[in-house]
GROMACS .gro file of C-alpha atoms in nm:
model
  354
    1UNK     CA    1  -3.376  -1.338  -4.713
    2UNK     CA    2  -3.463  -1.489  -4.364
    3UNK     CA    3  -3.171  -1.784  -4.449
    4UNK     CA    4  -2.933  -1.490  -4.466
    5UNK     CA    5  -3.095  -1.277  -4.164
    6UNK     CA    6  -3.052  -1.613  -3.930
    7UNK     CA    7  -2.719  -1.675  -4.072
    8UNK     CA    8  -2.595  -1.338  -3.930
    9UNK     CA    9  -2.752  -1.273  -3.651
   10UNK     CA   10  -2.690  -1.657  -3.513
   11UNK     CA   11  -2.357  -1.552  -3.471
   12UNK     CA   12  -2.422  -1.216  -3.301
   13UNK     CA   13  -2.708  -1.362  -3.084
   14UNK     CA   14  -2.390  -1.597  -2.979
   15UNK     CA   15  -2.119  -1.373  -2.887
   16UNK     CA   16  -2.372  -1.204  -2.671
   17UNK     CA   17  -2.470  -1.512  -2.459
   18UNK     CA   18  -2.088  -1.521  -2.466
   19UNK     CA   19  -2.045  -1.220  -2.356
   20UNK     CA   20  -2.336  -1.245  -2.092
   21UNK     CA   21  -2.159  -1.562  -1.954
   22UNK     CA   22  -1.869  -1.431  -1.881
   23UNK     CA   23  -1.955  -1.114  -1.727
   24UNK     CA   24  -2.104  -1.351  -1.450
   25UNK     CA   25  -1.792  -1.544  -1.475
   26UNK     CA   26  -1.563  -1.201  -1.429
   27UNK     CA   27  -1.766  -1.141  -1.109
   28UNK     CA   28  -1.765  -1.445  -0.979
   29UNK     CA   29  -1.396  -1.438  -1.016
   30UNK     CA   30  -1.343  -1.058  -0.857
   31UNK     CA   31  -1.666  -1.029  -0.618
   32UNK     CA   32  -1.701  -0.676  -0.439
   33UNK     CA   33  -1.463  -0.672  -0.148
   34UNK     CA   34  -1.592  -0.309  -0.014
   35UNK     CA   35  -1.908  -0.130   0.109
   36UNK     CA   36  -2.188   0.054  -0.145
   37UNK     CA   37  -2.314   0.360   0.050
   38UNK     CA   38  -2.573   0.622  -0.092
   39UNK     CA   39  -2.428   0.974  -0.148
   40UNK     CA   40  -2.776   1.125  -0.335
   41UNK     CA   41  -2.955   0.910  -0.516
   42UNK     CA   42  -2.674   0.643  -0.620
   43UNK     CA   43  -2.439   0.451  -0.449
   44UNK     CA   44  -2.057   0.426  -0.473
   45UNK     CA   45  -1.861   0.148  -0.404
   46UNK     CA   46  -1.549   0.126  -0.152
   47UNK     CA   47  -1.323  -0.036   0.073
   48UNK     CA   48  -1.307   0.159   0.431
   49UNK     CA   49  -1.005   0.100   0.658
   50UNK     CA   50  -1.039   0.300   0.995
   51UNK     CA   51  -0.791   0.497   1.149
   52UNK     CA   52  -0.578   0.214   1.351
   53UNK     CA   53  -0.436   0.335   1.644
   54UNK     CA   54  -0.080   0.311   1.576
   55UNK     CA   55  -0.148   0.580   1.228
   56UNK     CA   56   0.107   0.801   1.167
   57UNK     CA   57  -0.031   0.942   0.822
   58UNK     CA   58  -0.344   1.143   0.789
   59UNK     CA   59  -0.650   1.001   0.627
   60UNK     CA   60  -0.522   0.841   0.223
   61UNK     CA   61  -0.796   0.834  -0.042
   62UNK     CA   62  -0.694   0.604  -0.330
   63UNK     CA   63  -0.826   0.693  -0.704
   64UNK     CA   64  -0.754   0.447  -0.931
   65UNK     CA   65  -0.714   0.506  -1.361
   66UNK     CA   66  -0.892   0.428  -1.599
   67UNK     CA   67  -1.026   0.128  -1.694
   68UNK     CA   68  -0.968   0.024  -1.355
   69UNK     CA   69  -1.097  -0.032  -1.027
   70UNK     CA   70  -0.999   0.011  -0.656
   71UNK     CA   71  -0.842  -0.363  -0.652
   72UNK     CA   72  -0.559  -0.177  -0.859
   73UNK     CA   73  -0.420   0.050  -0.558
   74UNK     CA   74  -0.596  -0.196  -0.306
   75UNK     CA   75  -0.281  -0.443  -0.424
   76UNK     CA   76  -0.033  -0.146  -0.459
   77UNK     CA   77  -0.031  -0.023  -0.103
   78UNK     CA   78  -0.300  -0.187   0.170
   79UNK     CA   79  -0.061  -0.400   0.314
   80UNK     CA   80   0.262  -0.198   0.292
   81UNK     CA   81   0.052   0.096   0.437
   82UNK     CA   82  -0.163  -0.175   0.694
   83UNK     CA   83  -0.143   0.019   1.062
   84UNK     CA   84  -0.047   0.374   0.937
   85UNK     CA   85  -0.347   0.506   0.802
   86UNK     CA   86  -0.729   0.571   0.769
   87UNK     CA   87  -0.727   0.473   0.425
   88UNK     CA   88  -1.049   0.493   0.153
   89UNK     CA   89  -1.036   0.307  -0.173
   90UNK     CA   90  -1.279   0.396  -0.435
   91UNK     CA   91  -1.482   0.315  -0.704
   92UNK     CA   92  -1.493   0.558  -0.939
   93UNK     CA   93  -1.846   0.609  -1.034
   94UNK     CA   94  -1.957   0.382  -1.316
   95UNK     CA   95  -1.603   0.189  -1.251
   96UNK     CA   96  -1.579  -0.146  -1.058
   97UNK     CA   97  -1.918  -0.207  -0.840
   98UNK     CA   98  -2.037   0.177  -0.811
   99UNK     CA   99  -2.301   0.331  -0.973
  100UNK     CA  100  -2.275   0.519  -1.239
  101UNK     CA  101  -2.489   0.863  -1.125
  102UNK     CA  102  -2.600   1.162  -1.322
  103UNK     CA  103  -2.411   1.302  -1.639
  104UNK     CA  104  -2.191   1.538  -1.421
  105UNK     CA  105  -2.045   1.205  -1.316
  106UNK     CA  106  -1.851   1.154  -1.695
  107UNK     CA  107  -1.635   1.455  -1.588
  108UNK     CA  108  -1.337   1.459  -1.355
  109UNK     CA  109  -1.515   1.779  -1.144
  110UNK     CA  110  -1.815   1.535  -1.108
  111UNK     CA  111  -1.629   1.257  -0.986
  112UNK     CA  112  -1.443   1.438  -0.769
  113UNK     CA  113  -1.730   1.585  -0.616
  114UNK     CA  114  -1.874   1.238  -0.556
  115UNK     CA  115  -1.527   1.137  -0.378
  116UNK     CA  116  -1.614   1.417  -0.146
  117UNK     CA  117  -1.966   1.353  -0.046
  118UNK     CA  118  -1.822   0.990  -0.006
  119UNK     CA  119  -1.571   1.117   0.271
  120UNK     CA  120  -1.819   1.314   0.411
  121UNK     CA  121  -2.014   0.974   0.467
  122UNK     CA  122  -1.722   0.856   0.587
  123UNK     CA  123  -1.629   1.099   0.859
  124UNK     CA  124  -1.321   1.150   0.683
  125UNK     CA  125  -1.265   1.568   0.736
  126UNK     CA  126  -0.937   1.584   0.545
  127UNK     CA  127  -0.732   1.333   0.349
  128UNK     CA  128  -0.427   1.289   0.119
  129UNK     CA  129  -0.571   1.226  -0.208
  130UNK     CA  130  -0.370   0.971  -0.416
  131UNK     CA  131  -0.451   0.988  -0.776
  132UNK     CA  132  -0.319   0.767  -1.032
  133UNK     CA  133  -0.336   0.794  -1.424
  134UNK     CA  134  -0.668   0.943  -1.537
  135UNK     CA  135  -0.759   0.928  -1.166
  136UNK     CA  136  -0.465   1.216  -1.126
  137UNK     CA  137  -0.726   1.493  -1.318
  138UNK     CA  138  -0.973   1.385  -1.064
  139UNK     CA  139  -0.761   1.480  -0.793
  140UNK     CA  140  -0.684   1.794  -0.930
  141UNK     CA  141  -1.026   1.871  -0.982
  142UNK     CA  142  -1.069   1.761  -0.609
  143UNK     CA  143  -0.782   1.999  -0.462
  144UNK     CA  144  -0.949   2.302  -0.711
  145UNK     CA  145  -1.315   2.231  -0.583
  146UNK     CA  146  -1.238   2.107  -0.246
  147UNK     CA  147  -0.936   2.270  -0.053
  148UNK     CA  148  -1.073   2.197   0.242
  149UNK     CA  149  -1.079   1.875   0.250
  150UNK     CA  150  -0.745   1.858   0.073
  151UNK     CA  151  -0.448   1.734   0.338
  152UNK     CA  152  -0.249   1.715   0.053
  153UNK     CA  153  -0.201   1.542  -0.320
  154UNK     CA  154  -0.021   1.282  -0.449
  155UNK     CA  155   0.015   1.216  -0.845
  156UNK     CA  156   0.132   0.909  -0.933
  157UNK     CA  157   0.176   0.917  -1.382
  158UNK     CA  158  -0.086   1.154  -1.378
  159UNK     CA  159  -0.289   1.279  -1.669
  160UNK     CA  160  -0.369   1.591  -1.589
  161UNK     CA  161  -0.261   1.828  -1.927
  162UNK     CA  162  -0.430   1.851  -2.317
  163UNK     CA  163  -0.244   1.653  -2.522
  164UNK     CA  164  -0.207   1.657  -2.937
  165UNK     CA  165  -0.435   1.391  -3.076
  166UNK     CA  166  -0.668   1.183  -2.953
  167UNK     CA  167  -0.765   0.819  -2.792
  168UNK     CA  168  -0.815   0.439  -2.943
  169UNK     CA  169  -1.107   0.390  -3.233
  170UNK     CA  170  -1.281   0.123  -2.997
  171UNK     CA  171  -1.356   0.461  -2.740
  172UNK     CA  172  -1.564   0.584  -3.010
  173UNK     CA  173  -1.734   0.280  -3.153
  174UNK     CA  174  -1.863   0.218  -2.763
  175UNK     CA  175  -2.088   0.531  -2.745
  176UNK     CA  176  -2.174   0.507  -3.061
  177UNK     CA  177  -2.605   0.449  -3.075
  178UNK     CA  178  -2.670   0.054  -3.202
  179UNK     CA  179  -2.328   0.000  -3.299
  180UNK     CA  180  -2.186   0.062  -2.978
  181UNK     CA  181  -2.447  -0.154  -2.831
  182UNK     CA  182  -2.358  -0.408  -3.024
  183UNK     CA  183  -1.998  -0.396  -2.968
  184UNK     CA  184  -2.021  -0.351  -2.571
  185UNK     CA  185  -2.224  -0.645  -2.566
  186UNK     CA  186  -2.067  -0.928  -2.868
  187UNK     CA  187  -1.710  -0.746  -2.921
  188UNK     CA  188  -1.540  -0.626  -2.609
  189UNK     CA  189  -1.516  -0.942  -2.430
  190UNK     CA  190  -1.325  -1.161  -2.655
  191UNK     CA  191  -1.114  -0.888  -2.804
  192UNK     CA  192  -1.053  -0.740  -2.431
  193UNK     CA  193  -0.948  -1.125  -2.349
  194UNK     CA  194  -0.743  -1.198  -2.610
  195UNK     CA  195  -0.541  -0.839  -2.569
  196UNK     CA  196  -0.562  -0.855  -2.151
  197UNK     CA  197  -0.198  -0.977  -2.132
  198UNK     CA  198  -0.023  -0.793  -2.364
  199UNK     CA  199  -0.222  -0.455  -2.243
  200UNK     CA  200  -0.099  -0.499  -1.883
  201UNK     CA  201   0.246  -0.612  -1.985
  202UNK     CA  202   0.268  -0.256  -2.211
  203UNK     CA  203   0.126  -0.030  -1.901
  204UNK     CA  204   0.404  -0.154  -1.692
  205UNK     CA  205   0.699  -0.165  -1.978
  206UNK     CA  206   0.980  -0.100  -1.929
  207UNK     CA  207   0.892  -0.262  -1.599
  208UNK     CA  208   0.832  -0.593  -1.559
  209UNK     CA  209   0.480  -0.676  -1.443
  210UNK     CA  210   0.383  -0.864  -1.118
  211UNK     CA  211   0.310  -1.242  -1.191
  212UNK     CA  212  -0.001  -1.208  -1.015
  213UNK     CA  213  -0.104  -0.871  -1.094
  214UNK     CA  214  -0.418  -0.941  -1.334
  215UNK     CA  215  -0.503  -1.238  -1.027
  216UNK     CA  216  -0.501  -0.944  -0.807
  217UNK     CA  217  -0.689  -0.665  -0.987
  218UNK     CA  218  -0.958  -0.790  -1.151
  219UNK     CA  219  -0.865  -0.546  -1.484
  220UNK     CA  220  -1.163  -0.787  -1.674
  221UNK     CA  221  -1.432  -0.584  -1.489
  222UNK     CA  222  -1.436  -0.350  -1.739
  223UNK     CA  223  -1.463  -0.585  -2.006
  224UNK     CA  224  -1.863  -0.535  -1.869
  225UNK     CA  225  -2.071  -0.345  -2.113
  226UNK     CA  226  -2.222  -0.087  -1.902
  227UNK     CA  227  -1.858  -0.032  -1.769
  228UNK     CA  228  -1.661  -0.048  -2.089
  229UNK     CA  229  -1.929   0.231  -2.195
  230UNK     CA  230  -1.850   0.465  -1.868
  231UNK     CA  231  -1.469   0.411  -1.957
  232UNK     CA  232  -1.549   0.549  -2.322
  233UNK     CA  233  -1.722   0.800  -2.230
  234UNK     CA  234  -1.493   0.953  -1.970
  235UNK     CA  235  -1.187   0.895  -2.185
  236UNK     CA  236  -1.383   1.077  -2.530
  237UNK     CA  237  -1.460   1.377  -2.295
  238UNK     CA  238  -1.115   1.411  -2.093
  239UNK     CA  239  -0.928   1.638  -2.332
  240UNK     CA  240  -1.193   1.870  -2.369
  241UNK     CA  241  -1.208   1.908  -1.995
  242UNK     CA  242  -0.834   1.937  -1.963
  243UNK     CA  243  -0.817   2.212  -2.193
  244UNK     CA  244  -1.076   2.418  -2.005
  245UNK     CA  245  -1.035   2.334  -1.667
  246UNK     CA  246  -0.617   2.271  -1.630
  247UNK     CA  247  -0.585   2.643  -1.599
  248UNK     CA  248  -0.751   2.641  -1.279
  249UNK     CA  249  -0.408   2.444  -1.103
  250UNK     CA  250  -0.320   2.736  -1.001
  251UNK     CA  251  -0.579   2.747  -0.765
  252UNK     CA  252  -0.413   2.441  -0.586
  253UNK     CA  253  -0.252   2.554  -0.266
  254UNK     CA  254  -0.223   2.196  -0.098
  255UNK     CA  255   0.148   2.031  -0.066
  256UNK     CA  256   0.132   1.816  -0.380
  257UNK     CA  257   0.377   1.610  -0.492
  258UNK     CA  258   0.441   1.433  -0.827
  259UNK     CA  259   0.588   1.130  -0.910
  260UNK     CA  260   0.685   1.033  -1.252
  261UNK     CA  261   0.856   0.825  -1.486
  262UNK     CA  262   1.074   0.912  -1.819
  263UNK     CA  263   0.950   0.611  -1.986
  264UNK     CA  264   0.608   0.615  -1.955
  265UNK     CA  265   0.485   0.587  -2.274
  266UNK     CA  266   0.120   0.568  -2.174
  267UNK     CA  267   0.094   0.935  -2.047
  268UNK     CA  268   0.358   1.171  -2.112
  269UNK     CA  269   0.541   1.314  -1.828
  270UNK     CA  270   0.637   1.599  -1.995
  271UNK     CA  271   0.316   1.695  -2.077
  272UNK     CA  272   0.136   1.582  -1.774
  273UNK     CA  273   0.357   1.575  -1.481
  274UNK     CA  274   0.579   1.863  -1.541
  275UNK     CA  275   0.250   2.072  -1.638
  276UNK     CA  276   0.165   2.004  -1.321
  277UNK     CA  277   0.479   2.099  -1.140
  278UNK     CA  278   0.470   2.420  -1.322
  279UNK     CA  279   0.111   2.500  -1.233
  280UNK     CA  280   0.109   2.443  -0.875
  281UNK     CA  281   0.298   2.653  -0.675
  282UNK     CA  282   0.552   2.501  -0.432
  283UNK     CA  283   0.482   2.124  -0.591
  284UNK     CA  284   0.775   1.855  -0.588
  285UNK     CA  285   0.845   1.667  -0.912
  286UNK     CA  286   0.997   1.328  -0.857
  287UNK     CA  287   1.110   1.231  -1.188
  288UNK     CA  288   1.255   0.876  -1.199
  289UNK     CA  289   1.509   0.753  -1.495
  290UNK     CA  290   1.368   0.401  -1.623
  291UNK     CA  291   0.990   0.401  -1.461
  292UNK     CA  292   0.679   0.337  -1.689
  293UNK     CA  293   0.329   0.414  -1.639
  294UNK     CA  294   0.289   0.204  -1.232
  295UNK     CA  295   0.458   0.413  -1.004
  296UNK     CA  296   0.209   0.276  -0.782
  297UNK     CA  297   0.362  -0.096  -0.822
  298UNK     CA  298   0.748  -0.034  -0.914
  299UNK     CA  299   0.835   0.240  -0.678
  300UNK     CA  300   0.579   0.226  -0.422
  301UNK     CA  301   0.823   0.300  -0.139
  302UNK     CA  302   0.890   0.606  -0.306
  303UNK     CA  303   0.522   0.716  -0.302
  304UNK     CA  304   0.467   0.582   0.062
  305UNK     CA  305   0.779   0.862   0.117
  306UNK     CA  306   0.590   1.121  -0.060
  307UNK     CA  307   0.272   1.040   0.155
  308UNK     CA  308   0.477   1.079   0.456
  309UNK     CA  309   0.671   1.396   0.343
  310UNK     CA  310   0.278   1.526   0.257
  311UNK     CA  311   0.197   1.436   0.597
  312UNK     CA  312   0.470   1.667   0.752
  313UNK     CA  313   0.780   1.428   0.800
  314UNK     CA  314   1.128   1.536   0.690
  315UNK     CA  315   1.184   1.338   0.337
  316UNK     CA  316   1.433   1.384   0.105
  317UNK     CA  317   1.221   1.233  -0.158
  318UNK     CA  318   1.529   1.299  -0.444
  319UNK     CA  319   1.729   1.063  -0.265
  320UNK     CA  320   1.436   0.798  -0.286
  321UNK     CA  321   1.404   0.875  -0.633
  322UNK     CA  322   1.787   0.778  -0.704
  323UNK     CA  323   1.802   0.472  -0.481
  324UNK     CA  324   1.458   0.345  -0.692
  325UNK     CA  325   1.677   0.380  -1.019
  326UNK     CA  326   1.932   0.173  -0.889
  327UNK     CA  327   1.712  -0.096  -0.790
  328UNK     CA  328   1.511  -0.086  -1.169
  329UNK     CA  329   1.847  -0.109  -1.320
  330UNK     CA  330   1.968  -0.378  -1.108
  331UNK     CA  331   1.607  -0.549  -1.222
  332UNK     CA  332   1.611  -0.493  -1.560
  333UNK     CA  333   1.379  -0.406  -1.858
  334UNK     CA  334   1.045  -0.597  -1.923
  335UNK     CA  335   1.039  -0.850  -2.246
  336UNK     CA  336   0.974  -0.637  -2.550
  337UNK     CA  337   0.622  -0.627  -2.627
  338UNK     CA  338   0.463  -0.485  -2.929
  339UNK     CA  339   0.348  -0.177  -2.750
  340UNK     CA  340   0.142   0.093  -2.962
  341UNK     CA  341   0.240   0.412  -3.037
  342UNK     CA  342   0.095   0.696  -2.797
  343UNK     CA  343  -0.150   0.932  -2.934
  344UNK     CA  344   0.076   1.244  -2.786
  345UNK     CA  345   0.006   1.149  -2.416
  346UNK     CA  346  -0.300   0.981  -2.321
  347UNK     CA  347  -0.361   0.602  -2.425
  348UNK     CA  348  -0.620   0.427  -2.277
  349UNK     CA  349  -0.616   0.052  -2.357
  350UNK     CA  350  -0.876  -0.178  -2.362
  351UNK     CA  351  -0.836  -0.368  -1.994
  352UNK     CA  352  -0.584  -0.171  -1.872
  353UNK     CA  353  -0.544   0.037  -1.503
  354UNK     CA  354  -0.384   0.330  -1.642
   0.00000   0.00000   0.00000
């Protein structure tokens, strides 16, 4: 009996020290490039670029998706928006290098509440909040609970609606008690590895994918245990929250505009983004033939446009939208890649920023 007890936990007892090792490798390799500061007990974690004199944009506040961090929209748009803009890119709590913080924090309201206190540490009054992916229901929570420190919002493949069905198994086996110990801390790593190209390949398709981008982004962060575990959690208690809290759109009264993709397999625009449209009064829907789940990446001089039409300049952001599709046709589609089938709108995958 104790032959066959060493002979299976030697194994486990192994893929942890794996795991352990290269948590401090993943680290290493992406070290915190921003600022922890205390909003009430915990700290969140984010990069701070004051207003430059030359700005022409009010104050931006990036929120990246899930199973992300801020180096996601850090490499989408600090240096194509470098002199234009007080600019704030965040953590989301439990994400990246912030802290976690109390249970309200597993919610979209709670993290958009932290985003606020965060500003308010800042000294950033009002703001154009940017939300990508699953960070697009915390900015809707943020212009519902916070008008007035809404400037304006920007959606970028947001998920934002209920959808029909559900998330991937591995969301559940992570909060699972014991089991999901166990599989945070032996399993992630080497399945999150050996899936980490193919999963950012499939949240860009039909796009191709920046050479760099996984150099740049550091999507292995939340290979981590304690962060793979916030990224279950938040993704297991999303569509609950949608369905009771989406109504409240209506609410919105900020200029918001959304930009979307018809291919976007990942989150489904017509769910998501055109849910949105039709909830908030006086919103702009940007649809865009041929764009996937990054709007951030593949058209992000169309969402610098929407920033600036947000901000009060004249912008005929339908014109953007049909001189992007030009340009992704004249680039052409992505490789094939075996790409899973959605569950009806929301997919999170395992090392992914969507």
């Amino acid at each position: 009996m104790l032959a066959e007890a060493s002979a299976f936990l030697a194994p486990v007892v192994a893929a942890i020290g794996y795991s352990s090792y290269k948590r401090r490798q993943f680290e290493a390799s992406y070290p915190n490039i921003g600022q922890l500061t205390d909003i009430g007990g915990y700290r969140l974690n984010a990069v701070h670029v004051p207003r430059p004199k030359t700005a022409d944009l009010p104050p931006l506040v990036f929120i990246h998706g899930a199973a992300g961090n801020l180096l996601d929209q850090v490499g989408a748009f600090l240096q194509p928006l470098e002199g234009r803009a007080e600019m704030l890119f965040v953590d989301r709590p439990g994400h990246g290098y912030s802290e976690r913080g109390g249970p309200e924090n597993a919610l979209p309201s709670g993290q958009a509440d932290a985003i606020a206190k965060l500003m308010e540490q800042r000294g950033i009054k009002r703001a154009i909040v940017v939300g990508h992916s699953f960070g697009g229901a915390i900015a809707a929570a943020f212009g519902v609970r916070h008008p007035d420190m809404t400037e304006g919002l920007l959606f970028l493949a947001p998920a934002t609606h209920p959808w029909p069905g559900g998330i991937d198994w591995y969301y559940h086996l992570a909060v699972m008690p014991i089991l999901g110990w166990l599989f945070n801390h032996a399993v992630v790593v080497p399945l999150g590895l050996r899936r980490l190209e193919q999963a950012t390949m499939n949240v860009f398709r039909p796009n191709p994918r920046p050479e760099d981008y996984i150099a740049r982004t550091g999507p292995t962060l939340v290979l981590r245990p304690q962060a793979f575990y916030n990224n279950a959690i938040d993704c297991i208690r999303l569509l609950d929250y949608l369905k009771a809290h989406s109504p409240q759109y209506s609410k919105i009264t900020a200029p918001t505009v959304i930009i979307t993709g018809d291919s976007d397999a990942i989150v489904w625009e017509h769910l998501h983004s055109q849910g949105l449209a039709r909830d908030i009064a006086g919103s702009e829907l940007v649809k865009i033939r041929g764009l996937g789940h990054k709007p951030d990446y593949v058209v992000t001089d169309v969402a610098i446009a929407a920033m600036e039409k947000i901000g009060g300049a004249v912008c005929d952001l339908q014109a953007a939208a049909r001189q992007a599709e030009r340009r992704l046709v004249h680039e052409g589609p992505a490789l094939p890649t075996d790409l899973a089938a959605p569950f009806g709108g929301l997919t999170p995958r395992m090392a992914t920023g969507n």
